[in-house]
Amino acid sequence: MRRGRMGVTGRACLAIVFILLLLTSLWLQGSLEFHWNYCLKVFYQKEKPFVLLNSTGSSGEDAVVRYCPGQTFQVAKLYSELQAAAAQDEDVLLQPYLSSWDELIKFMEALGPMVGLISQEIESKTSIIRQLALHESEKEEIARRGEEGESLLLVPEGGAYHSVHTMINWELSHGLVDFHTQTDSGCRTLLRLHRALLWLELFLQRLAETPAPPARMKRPSDLCKEAYQVTLAHHHTWLVQRGAELAFLAMPERGFFYQLVCVQNQQEVSLVLNTVVQAIREVYNRTQRALEEHSMLDLP
């Protein structure tokens, strides 16, 4: 047991060296804007307990996505926000979409400081969209009070950043999207989140799979690396790829994930994670269609 712990510690130390190199490169094709004070961060927040019952998993069985006392990451809240994001036909509501990312960020932070560092860049992306939405909301309020002559006739119901579709249409009509140069537009930022969401979707999907005997279940670190290699790795430099893969080596073992979503075994975790993966996939597919329709899948 001791030798196993030392192995994880050694891998974590090795990962730290390469993470330092990552600070000069990119994560989601954007600057790394996080601070090292994450390593000193101790988080705990109290949530109102709630339980989502009878969520049908991919196997047709009923999965219980439950509140987990004493934890920051709540799989039930993640699932609830994903459902809310997809509440509007063929669109994705941005407020619950960003809230679902808040939970996914907590999920990554719970996996340890090496994986948690990655989440800081993702958090910076959610902040960009929130700031854009706040800015437009303030402008709309000024116009409503008659302090500016700007017309509100072209503002979508719910605001310019109410949903993925309203944001895309608003930014295109106002010339805020540049197809040749990097900008902090909501559309470009959404694309980076969109790519990361596919990575997490595939990771959770593979974590939920139970291979048929005599095959053995793979380590979560290997599953995360595999998911990364077929998603985000295509958008990263060689240096970032090596650093990210080494960071995954410090990921906890499978039993930790059971505790994280309040289950006892692989069968139960499969039901819960498959339920969550279905919700992620619905949000991802809607966003994919919206970005593809406007030729935004390769924004610089």
XYZ file of C-alpha atoms in Angstrom, residues 124-125 128-130 132-133 161 167-168 170-172 175-179 181-193 291 296 299-300:
35
model
C -11.648 32.051 -17.393
C -13.669 31.185 -20.499
C -15.647 35.974 -20.538
C -19.160 35.014 -21.641
C -20.652 36.148 -18.341
C -20.178 39.958 -22.192
C -23.708 39.125 -21.092
C -26.717 36.364 -24.504
C -25.522 35.054 -28.907
C -24.399 33.854 -32.334
C -26.173 39.058 -31.996
C -22.410 38.879 -32.370
C -22.599 38.239 -36.111
C -19.489 42.408 -36.274
C -18.099 40.924 -33.063
C -16.955 37.630 -34.578
C -13.645 37.584 -36.426
C -13.044 34.512 -38.589
C -8.038 36.770 -35.809
C -8.293 35.661 -32.184
C -10.804 37.690 -30.182
C -12.666 37.372 -26.913
C -16.022 37.077 -28.637
C -18.621 34.881 -26.996
C -18.702 32.612 -30.042
C -14.961 31.928 -30.036
C -15.032 31.403 -26.283
C -17.986 29.040 -26.563
C -16.082 26.981 -29.133
C -13.243 26.416 -26.637
C -15.712 25.319 -23.960
C -21.679 26.429 -34.548
C -17.705 28.540 -36.493
C -12.620 30.051 -35.247
C -8.994 31.066 -34.510
